[in-house]
């Protein structure tokens, strides 16, 4: 069960329910069930208990509503499930309580002799007090009531080791006599008069109690002295505190000339937009050869690679060669093999296959992409041109033994048959058959 403190909004809702003395009790209980979540019933009931333990905090009608809420919070369960049942039963027999309050509690518990059932809840708290007739009610002693009620719930007193040592949340004002009536008009503050002890905004004080008090009260603190230190023996390891005097190291890379990197970045930016002059191309290749790490800071990204391939394929080959075995290798090659097929992209892939060992799955992926591009293009002239390029490209890969024909034999053979009208496709087909027959 949650014992989190009441929020300001919950405090206002709870006290507003206690204040509506002119409203029928069953309507108040219905509003309590709809406004308060069942998971918070225990917490709100605990704060009601704090207010009920002191007879001066609430008025008579407010106390009746509070007791009704305490019983209603657990009305859907067995009486034994109500954690406040012992307090409620004891309050019904408390000699210092008003008769109307004791009779009301007995009716809530169903132990009253009037046998009126729940009809009394249709009255307001104010009407109940005004119409109360003591002669119609019996007030059994506590022992008899416990014996009578023991069939419904096992009453067991609650004991806490620190309860007697705790300071209660509500402490009586020593300047206000115990016998005084807190609701007397004598305590109303009149303009121009000196305030008496006990005067003030009672409603504000009760809401403040609900918002700021904890259920535990002010308990004594555990006394936890520091444990004594044990003596250190001769053979015992001693904790060492190493010195933190670190030696300064000079950063020799500081203030180094970075103009070379800036020049390469500028040239790469131009190379992405169009073909650059041969002299500029040579400058980029020389700078990349002198500083292999410059390729990571030249401003090229995988997304920009297709632009470099189309405008300056030689630079693209050089850059991709230096990216072999780098963390970004896979990302760059994936972009390359999936870009639109062109003469320059074939040139770049062809040069890479002779310069470095490309993973075979990248080459197969590129060939599949080229064949799909040839099949999907609608322009016959462009289709014939691309088919010739692909056939020449495949013949180069096969003759240089860069790919294993067996891996792509069916796909390439179907491509050659579909475009058998083109001379290069027929030549590629004869090459495949000759290799098949030689095996």
mmCIF file of C-alpha atoms in Angstrom, residues 114-263:
data_model
loop_
_atom_site.group_PDB
_atom_site.id
_atom_site.type_symbol
_atom_site.label_atom_id
_atom_site.label_comp_id
_atom_site.label_asym_id
_atom_site.label_seq_id
_atom_site.Cartn_x
_atom_site.Cartn_y
_atom_site.Cartn_z
ATOM 1 C CA UNK A 114 -32.173 0.832 15.752
ATOM 2 C CA UNK A 115 -32.018 -1.522 12.716
ATOM 3 C CA UNK A 116 -32.324 1.407 10.322
ATOM 4 C CA UNK A 117 -29.811 -0.129 7.913
ATOM 5 C CA UNK A 118 -28.189 2.439 5.628
ATOM 6 C CA UNK A 119 -31.173 4.819 5.613
ATOM 7 C CA UNK A 120 -29.332 7.259 7.881
ATOM 8 C CA UNK A 121 -26.790 7.888 5.070
ATOM 9 C CA UNK A 122 -29.523 9.670 3.099
ATOM 10 C CA UNK A 123 -29.341 12.470 5.692
ATOM 11 C CA UNK A 124 -26.697 15.156 5.782
ATOM 12 C CA UNK A 125 -24.257 15.253 8.700
ATOM 13 C CA UNK A 126 -25.867 18.455 9.921
ATOM 14 C CA UNK A 127 -29.404 16.942 9.839
ATOM 15 C CA UNK A 128 -28.150 13.816 11.612
ATOM 16 C CA UNK A 129 -26.747 15.902 14.488
ATOM 17 C CA UNK A 130 -29.884 18.058 14.742
ATOM 18 C CA UNK A 131 -32.252 15.066 14.718
ATOM 19 C CA UNK A 132 -30.187 12.886 17.048
ATOM 20 C CA UNK A 133 -32.156 11.378 19.935
ATOM 21 C CA UNK A 134 -29.937 9.700 22.508
ATOM 22 C CA UNK A 135 -32.831 7.683 23.940
ATOM 23 C CA UNK A 136 -33.120 5.685 20.708
ATOM 24 C CA UNK A 137 -29.599 4.320 20.906
ATOM 25 C CA UNK A 138 -27.744 1.939 23.162
ATOM 26 C CA UNK A 139 -24.049 2.299 23.883
ATOM 27 C CA UNK A 140 -22.505 -1.030 24.857
ATOM 28 C CA UNK A 141 -19.164 -1.027 26.703
ATOM 29 C CA UNK A 142 -15.966 -1.715 24.802
ATOM 30 C CA UNK A 143 -15.549 -5.290 26.073
ATOM 31 C CA UNK A 144 -19.069 -6.213 25.039
ATOM 32 C CA UNK A 145 -18.635 -4.530 21.655
ATOM 33 C CA UNK A 146 -15.345 -6.331 21.007
ATOM 34 C CA UNK A 147 -16.951 -9.628 21.938
ATOM 35 C CA UNK A 148 -19.922 -8.866 19.680
ATOM 36 C CA UNK A 149 -17.714 -7.747 16.814
ATOM 37 C CA UNK A 150 -15.109 -10.513 17.145
ATOM 38 C CA UNK A 151 -17.237 -12.757 14.909
ATOM 39 C CA UNK A 152 -16.586 -10.390 12.013
ATOM 40 C CA UNK A 153 -12.993 -9.367 12.559
ATOM 41 C CA UNK A 154 -10.115 -10.350 14.789
ATOM 42 C CA UNK A 155 -9.205 -7.172 16.667
ATOM 43 C CA UNK A 156 -5.535 -7.043 17.476
ATOM 44 C CA UNK A 157 -3.737 -4.001 18.921
ATOM 45 C CA UNK A 158 -0.907 -2.497 16.879
ATOM 46 C CA UNK A 159 2.480 -2.212 18.563
ATOM 47 C CA UNK A 160 5.496 -0.269 17.321
ATOM 48 C CA UNK A 161 8.879 -0.081 19.056
ATOM 49 C CA UNK A 162 9.255 3.657 18.418
ATOM 50 C CA UNK A 163 5.596 4.701 18.582
ATOM 51 C CA UNK A 164 5.825 5.882 22.182
ATOM 52 C CA UNK A 165 9.055 7.732 21.455
ATOM 53 C CA UNK A 166 7.673 9.607 18.437
ATOM 54 C CA UNK A 167 6.303 13.131 18.594
ATOM 55 C CA UNK A 168 2.737 13.166 17.252
ATOM 56 C CA UNK A 169 1.873 15.120 14.137
ATOM 57 C CA UNK A 170 -0.846 17.105 15.968
ATOM 58 C CA UNK A 171 0.127 18.572 19.360
ATOM 59 C CA UNK A 172 -2.499 20.401 21.534
ATOM 60 C CA UNK A 173 -1.901 24.085 22.159
ATOM 61 C CA UNK A 174 -0.979 24.357 25.883
ATOM 62 C CA UNK A 175 -2.482 27.871 26.027
ATOM 63 C CA UNK A 176 -5.964 26.630 25.037
ATOM 64 C CA UNK A 177 -7.837 24.859 27.878
ATOM 65 C CA UNK A 178 -8.860 21.265 27.041
ATOM 66 C CA UNK A 179 -12.494 21.980 28.014
ATOM 67 C CA UNK A 180 -12.994 24.926 25.644
ATOM 68 C CA UNK A 181 -15.250 24.654 22.596
ATOM 69 C CA UNK A 182 -13.180 25.141 19.477
ATOM 70 C CA UNK A 183 -16.327 26.049 17.486
ATOM 71 C CA UNK A 184 -17.383 28.769 19.907
ATOM 72 C CA UNK A 185 -18.015 32.264 18.487
ATOM 73 C CA UNK A 186 -15.605 33.496 21.136
ATOM 74 C CA UNK A 187 -12.712 32.422 18.918
ATOM 75 C CA UNK A 188 -13.919 34.321 15.837
ATOM 76 C CA UNK A 189 -11.477 37.109 15.072
ATOM 77 C CA UNK A 190 -13.320 40.453 15.025
ATOM 78 C CA UNK A 191 -11.911 43.571 13.316
ATOM 79 C CA UNK A 192 -10.097 45.915 15.646
ATOM 80 C CA UNK A 193 -9.761 43.395 18.481
ATOM 81 C CA UNK A 194 -6.672 41.662 19.774
ATOM 82 C CA UNK A 195 -6.542 37.986 18.616
ATOM 83 C CA UNK A 196 -6.982 35.395 21.358
ATOM 84 C CA UNK A 197 -5.176 32.119 21.730
ATOM 85 C CA UNK A 198 -6.692 29.575 19.348
ATOM 86 C CA UNK A 199 -8.035 32.093 16.837
ATOM 87 C CA UNK A 200 -7.114 31.995 13.154
ATOM 88 C CA UNK A 201 -8.131 30.351 9.908
ATOM 89 C CA UNK A 202 -8.970 26.808 10.975
ATOM 90 C CA UNK A 203 -9.646 25.604 7.438
ATOM 91 C CA UNK A 204 -6.255 26.805 6.270
ATOM 92 C CA UNK A 205 -4.588 25.110 9.247
ATOM 93 C CA UNK A 206 -6.257 21.735 8.520
ATOM 94 C CA UNK A 207 -5.358 21.858 4.807
ATOM 95 C CA UNK A 208 -1.797 22.759 5.809
ATOM 96 C CA UNK A 209 -1.666 19.733 8.112
ATOM 97 C CA UNK A 210 -2.851 17.433 5.316
ATOM 98 C CA UNK A 211 -0.345 18.820 2.803
ATOM 99 C CA UNK A 212 2.772 18.942 4.967
ATOM 100 C CA UNK A 213 2.586 16.164 7.554
ATOM 101 C CA UNK A 214 4.169 12.756 7.165
ATOM 102 C CA UNK A 215 2.455 9.648 8.487
ATOM 103 C CA UNK A 216 5.453 8.612 10.551
ATOM 104 C CA UNK A 217 5.488 11.665 12.796
ATOM 105 C CA UNK A 218 8.777 12.847 14.264
ATOM 106 C CA UNK A 219 10.565 9.672 15.345
ATOM 107 C CA UNK A 220 13.889 9.509 17.180
ATOM 108 C CA UNK A 221 16.923 8.919 14.999
ATOM 109 C CA UNK A 222 18.957 5.771 15.208
ATOM 110 C CA UNK A 223 22.260 6.383 16.962
ATOM 111 C CA UNK A 224 24.943 5.007 14.663
ATOM 112 C CA UNK A 225 28.430 5.722 16.052
ATOM 113 C CA UNK A 226 31.406 5.281 13.731
ATOM 114 C CA UNK A 227 33.021 1.862 14.150
ATOM 115 C CA UNK A 228 36.504 1.961 15.724
ATOM 116 C CA UNK A 229 39.514 1.492 13.467
ATOM 117 C CA UNK A 230 41.360 -1.776 13.913
ATOM 118 C CA UNK A 231 45.100 -1.684 14.587
ATOM 119 C CA UNK A 232 47.439 -2.252 11.629
ATOM 120 C CA UNK A 233 49.660 -5.306 11.982
ATOM 121 C CA UNK A 234 53.226 -5.547 10.718
ATOM 122 C CA UNK A 235 52.491 -8.057 7.958
ATOM 123 C CA UNK A 236 49.395 -6.229 6.698
ATOM 124 C CA UNK A 237 49.264 -4.503 3.334
ATOM 125 C CA UNK A 238 49.058 -0.715 3.583
ATOM 126 C CA UNK A 239 46.932 1.358 1.229
ATOM 127 C CA UNK A 240 49.117 3.430 -1.078
ATOM 128 C CA UNK A 241 48.257 6.885 -2.351
ATOM 129 C CA UNK A 242 50.348 7.410 -5.498
ATOM 130 C CA UNK A 243 51.443 10.920 -6.386
ATOM 131 C CA UNK A 244 49.477 12.701 -9.107
ATOM 132 C CA UNK A 245 52.389 14.801 -10.391
ATOM 133 C CA UNK A 246 51.961 14.271 -14.126
ATOM 134 C CA UNK A 247 54.676 15.410 -16.521
ATOM 135 C CA UNK A 248 53.632 17.824 -19.242
ATOM 136 C CA UNK A 249 53.999 16.557 -22.827
ATOM 137 C CA UNK A 250 54.418 18.897 -25.777
ATOM 138 C CA UNK A 251 51.885 18.582 -28.625
ATOM 139 C CA UNK A 252 54.033 18.679 -31.753
ATOM 140 C CA UNK A 253 50.966 18.623 -33.983
ATOM 141 C CA UNK A 254 49.862 22.003 -32.717
ATOM 142 C CA UNK A 255 50.098 24.911 -35.173
ATOM 143 C CA UNK A 256 51.062 22.548 -38.032
ATOM 144 C CA UNK A 257 50.457 23.903 -41.529
ATOM 145 C CA UNK A 258 47.044 22.617 -42.677
ATOM 146 C CA UNK A 259 47.014 24.414 -46.024
ATOM 147 C CA UNK A 260 47.619 21.158 -47.931
ATOM 148 C CA UNK A 261 44.447 19.650 -46.571
ATOM 149 C CA UNK A 262 42.527 22.834 -47.342
ATOM 150 C CA UNK A 263 43.763 22.811 -50.945
#
